CSV table of C-alpha atoms in Angstrom, one decimal:
chain,number,residue,atom,x,y,z
A,1,MET,CA,186.6,178.0,-41.7
A,2,TYR,CA,187.1,174.2,-41.8
A,3,ILE,CA,186.0,171.9,-39.0
A,4,GLY,CA,187.4,168.4,-38.5
A,5,ARG,CA,189.2,166.1,-36.1
A,6,PHE,CA,192.1,165.4,-38.5
A,7,GLU,CA,193.1,162.2,-36.8
A,8,PRO,CA,195.3,162.4,-38.8
A,9,PRO,CA,195.2,165.0,-41.5
A,10,HIS,CA,195.0,163.3,-44.9
A,11,GLN,CA,195.1,164.1,-48.6
A,12,ALA,CA,191.4,165.1,-48.9
A,13,HIS,CA,191.8,167.4,-45.9
A,14,LEU,CA,194.7,169.1,-47.7
A,15,LEU,CA,192.7,169.5,-50.9
A,16,VAL,CA,189.8,171.1,-49.1
A,17,MET,CA,192.1,173.5,-47.3
A,18,LEU,CA,193.9,174.5,-50.5
A,19,GLU,CA,190.5,175.0,-52.2
A,20,ALA,CA,189.4,177.3,-49.4
A,21,LEU,CA,192.7,179.3,-49.5
A,22,GLN,CA,192.0,180.1,-53.1
A,23,SER,CA,189.1,182.3,-51.9
A,24,VAL,CA,190.2,183.7,-48.6
A,25,GLN,CA,193.2,185.4,-47.1
A,26,LYS,CA,193.1,183.4,-43.9
A,27,LEU,CA,191.7,180.0,-43.1
A,28,ILE,CA,190.5,179.1,-39.6
A,29,VAL,CA,190.9,175.4,-38.9
A,30,VAL,CA,188.8,174.1,-36.0
A,31,ILE,CA,190.3,171.0,-34.5
A,32,GLY,CA,187.8,168.8,-32.6
A,33,SER,CA,188.3,166.3,-29.8
A,34,ALA,CA,191.0,168.6,-28.5
A,35,ARG,CA,191.4,167.2,-25.0
A,36,ALA,CA,190.7,163.5,-25.7
A,37,ALA,CA,193.1,161.0,-24.2
A,38,ARG,CA,195.3,159.1,-26.5
A,39,ASN,CA,193.6,156.0,-27.9
A,40,THR,CA,193.1,154.3,-31.2
A,41,LYS,CA,190.3,156.7,-32.1
A,42,ASN,CA,192.2,159.8,-30.9
A,43,PRO,CA,195.9,158.9,-31.3
A,44,PHE,CA,197.2,162.5,-31.6
A,45,THR,CA,196.9,165.6,-29.5
A,46,ALA,CA,195.4,168.8,-30.9
A,47,GLU,CA,198.9,170.4,-30.8
A,48,GLU,CA,200.3,167.5,-32.9
A,49,ARG,CA,197.5,167.8,-35.4
A,50,GLN,CA,198.0,171.5,-35.7
A,51,ASP,CA,201.7,171.0,-36.4
A,52,LEU,CA,200.9,168.4,-39.0
A,53,ILE,CA,198.4,170.7,-40.8
A,54,TRP,CA,200.9,173.5,-40.8
A,55,ALA,CA,203.6,171.1,-42.1
A,56,MET,CA,201.5,169.7,-45.0
A,57,LEU,CA,200.4,173.3,-46.0
A,58,LEU,CA,204.0,174.5,-45.9
A,59,GLU,CA,204.9,171.6,-48.3
A,60,ALA,CA,202.1,172.9,-50.5
A,61,GLY,CA,203.5,176.5,-50.4
A,62,VAL,CA,201.1,178.0,-47.9
A,63,PRO,CA,202.7,180.3,-45.3
A,64,LYS,CA,201.9,179.8,-41.7
A,65,SER,CA,200.5,183.3,-41.5
A,66,ARG,CA,197.5,182.3,-43.6
A,67,VAL,CA,196.3,179.6,-41.2
A,68,LEU,CA,194.7,180.1,-37.8
A,69,PHE,CA,193.5,177.4,-35.3
A,70,VAL,CA,190.8,176.8,-32.8
A,71,HIS,CA,190.9,173.8,-30.5
A,72,VAL,CA,187.5,172.5,-29.4
A,73,ARG,CA,186.8,169.7,-26.9
A,74,ASP,CA,184.0,167.1,-27.2
A,75,TYR,CA,180.8,167.9,-25.3
A,76,PHE,CA,178.8,164.7,-25.0
A,77,TYR,CA,175.0,165.2,-24.9
A,78,ASN,CA,175.4,169.0,-25.1
A,79,GLU,CA,175.4,170.4,-28.6
A,80,SER,CA,174.9,174.0,-27.5
A,81,LEU,CA,178.2,174.0,-25.5
A,82,TRP,CA,180.1,172.6,-28.6
A,83,LEU,CA,178.5,175.2,-30.9
A,84,SER,CA,179.3,178.0,-28.4
A,85,GLU,CA,182.9,177.0,-28.1
A,86,VAL,CA,183.4,176.8,-31.9
A,87,GLN,CA,181.7,180.3,-32.3
A,88,ALA,CA,183.8,181.8,-29.5
A,89,GLY,CA,187.0,180.5,-30.9
A,90,VAL,CA,186.3,181.7,-34.4
A,91,GLN,CA,185.2,185.1,-33.2
A,92,ALA,CA,188.4,185.5,-31.2
A,93,HIS,CA,190.2,185.5,-34.6
A,94,THR,CA,187.6,187.5,-36.5
A,95,ARG,CA,187.0,190.0,-33.8
A,96,GLY,CA,183.3,189.8,-34.1
A,97,SER,CA,183.1,190.0,-37.9
A,98,THR,CA,180.3,188.0,-39.5
A,99,ASP,CA,182.2,187.8,-42.8
A,100,VAL,CA,182.8,184.1,-42.1
A,101,ALA,CA,182.3,181.1,-44.4
A,102,LEU,CA,182.2,177.4,-43.5
A,103,ILE,CA,183.5,174.9,-46.1
A,104,GLY,CA,182.7,171.3,-46.0
A,105,HIS,CA,181.0,168.3,-47.7
A,106,LEU,CA,177.4,167.3,-46.9
A,107,LYS,CA,178.0,163.6,-47.3
A,108,ASP,CA,175.6,162.0,-44.8
A,109,GLU,CA,174.0,162.5,-41.4
A,110,SER,CA,177.4,163.0,-39.8
A,111,SER,CA,177.6,166.4,-41.7
A,112,TYR,CA,174.6,167.9,-39.9
A,113,TYR,CA,176.9,170.3,-38.0
A,114,LEU,CA,177.5,172.2,-41.3
A,115,ARG,CA,174.0,173.6,-41.0
A,116,SER,CA,174.3,174.5,-37.3
A,117,PHE,CA,175.9,177.9,-38.0
A,118,PRO,CA,173.2,180.0,-39.8
A,119,ALA,CA,175.1,183.3,-39.3
A,120,TRP,CA,177.9,181.9,-41.5
A,121,GLU,CA,177.8,181.2,-45.2
A,122,PHE,CA,178.1,177.6,-46.1
A,123,ILE,CA,180.3,176.8,-49.1
A,124,PRO,CA,180.2,173.2,-50.3
A,125,THR,CA,183.6,171.9,-51.3
A,126,HIS,CA,184.3,170.6,-54.7
A,127,VAL,CA,186.5,167.9,-53.2
A,128,VAL,CA,184.6,164.6,-53.1
A,129,SER,CA,186.7,161.7,-51.7
A,130,ALA,CA,185.9,158.4,-50.2
A,131,LEU,CA,189.1,158.7,-48.1
A,132,SER,CA,188.6,159.0,-44.3
A,133,ALA,CA,190.9,159.3,-41.3
A,134,THR,CA,189.3,156.0,-40.1
A,135,ASP,CA,190.8,154.3,-43.1
A,136,VAL,CA,194.2,155.9,-42.4
A,137,ARG,CA,194.1,154.9,-38.7
A,138,ARG,CA,193.1,151.3,-39.5
A,139,ALA,CA,196.0,150.9,-42.0
A,140,TYR,CA,198.4,152.6,-39.6
A,141,PHE,CA,197.5,150.4,-36.6
A,142,GLU,CA,197.7,147.3,-38.8
A,143,ASP,CA,201.3,148.3,-39.6
A,144,ARG,CA,200.4,148.9,-43.3
A,145,LEU,CA,202.6,152.1,-43.5
A,146,GLU,CA,203.0,151.7,-47.2
A,147,ASP,CA,199.2,151.9,-47.7
A,148,VAL,CA,199.2,155.0,-45.4
A,149,LEU,CA,201.8,156.6,-47.7
A,150,GLY,CA,199.2,157.0,-50.4
A,151,MET,CA,196.6,158.4,-48.1
A,152,VAL,CA,198.4,161.3,-46.4
A,153,PRO,CA,200.8,164.1,-47.5
A,154,PRO,CA,204.6,163.4,-47.1
A,155,ALA,CA,205.0,165.5,-44.0
A,156,VAL,CA,202.2,163.6,-42.2
A,157,HIS,CA,203.6,160.2,-43.3
A,158,ALA,CA,207.1,161.2,-42.0
A,159,PHE,CA,205.5,162.1,-38.6
A,160,LEU,CA,203.5,158.8,-38.5
A,161,VAL,CA,206.6,156.7,-39.1
A,162,ARG,CA,208.4,158.5,-36.3
A,163,PHE,CA,205.4,158.3,-34.0
A,164,HIS,CA,205.0,154.6,-34.6
A,165,GLN,CA,208.4,154.1,-33.0
A,166,THR,CA,207.6,156.0,-29.8
A,167,PRO,CA,205.9,154.9,-26.5
A,168,ASN,CA,203.0,157.3,-27.3
A,169,THR,CA,201.6,154.9,-30.0
A,170,PRO,CA,198.4,153.2,-28.7
A,171,ASN,CA,198.9,149.5,-28.4
A,172,CYS,CA,196.2,148.3,-30.7
A,173,VAL,CA,197.5,145.8,-33.2
A,174,SER,CA,196.3,142.8,-31.2
A,175,ASN,CA,193.7,144.2,-28.9
A,176,THR,CA,191.8,146.8,-30.9
A,177,THR,CA,188.3,146.1,-32.4
A,178,THR,CA,186.9,147.8,-35.4
A,179,SER,CA,184.5,149.8,-33.3
A,180,GLU,CA,187.5,151.2,-31.3
A,181,ILE,CA,189.1,152.5,-34.5
A,182,THR,CA,185.9,154.0,-36.0
A,183,GLY,CA,184.2,155.0,-32.9
A,184,PRO,CA,181.2,153.6,-31.0
A,185,PRO,CA,178.0,152.9,-33.0
A,186,GLY,CA,175.8,156.0,-33.3
A,187,ARG,CA,178.6,158.5,-32.5
A,188,THR,CA,177.7,160.6,-35.5
A,189,LEU,CA,174.2,161.2,-34.4
A,190,PRO,CA,173.4,164.7,-33.1
A,191,SER,CA,172.0,163.4,-29.8
A,192,ARG,CA,175.2,161.4,-29.1
A,193,ARG,CA,178.2,163.4,-30.0
A,194,TYR,CA,179.1,167.0,-30.7
A,195,SER,CA,182.5,167.2,-32.3
A,196,SER,CA,183.9,167.0,-35.8
A,197,PRO,CA,182.6,164.9,-38.7
A,198,GLN,CA,183.1,161.2,-38.5
A,199,THR,CA,183.6,160.9,-42.3
A,200,ARG,CA,186.7,163.1,-42.3
A,201,SER,CA,187.6,162.9,-38.6
């Protein structure tokens, strides 16, 4: 199982998924912030992010049948609800089996959630990357699509180019502050936010 916001999926996300798929038959991807309104922090719907993950994995030779998805909304100030929704979504795929492993990177305090599922084995990823979706969004909303090209898989970049030309694109070039792109201060603290990791969101 791999938890993230994937706003948008980038090269490091892909590497972690491919690493996980070397050890398991099926990978469950938990997509956070599933019902968030479009803004510069959450530009893409959960369905769009799921399609992008499928597309980039297909490019890498992974069939759709090996990837399952769970969409989880944010629960502000209520970690137990977020944990319960993740567990319920995963168990719906595993039919109650406890043979579940969680892959991720314990980078900083934003990774606390990786220790919140004691019933599931934690497997630290060998992928260590400074790349974050915050960097991708910043470059994207600053119209630096050439920079984005080196941050995301080709299928994701092709979608971003198309999306940039649609009315769905949040208008942020002139009005967005850094905090709007990265999230409000303190959003990674357990007492403030219960969703996916900020570092790879």
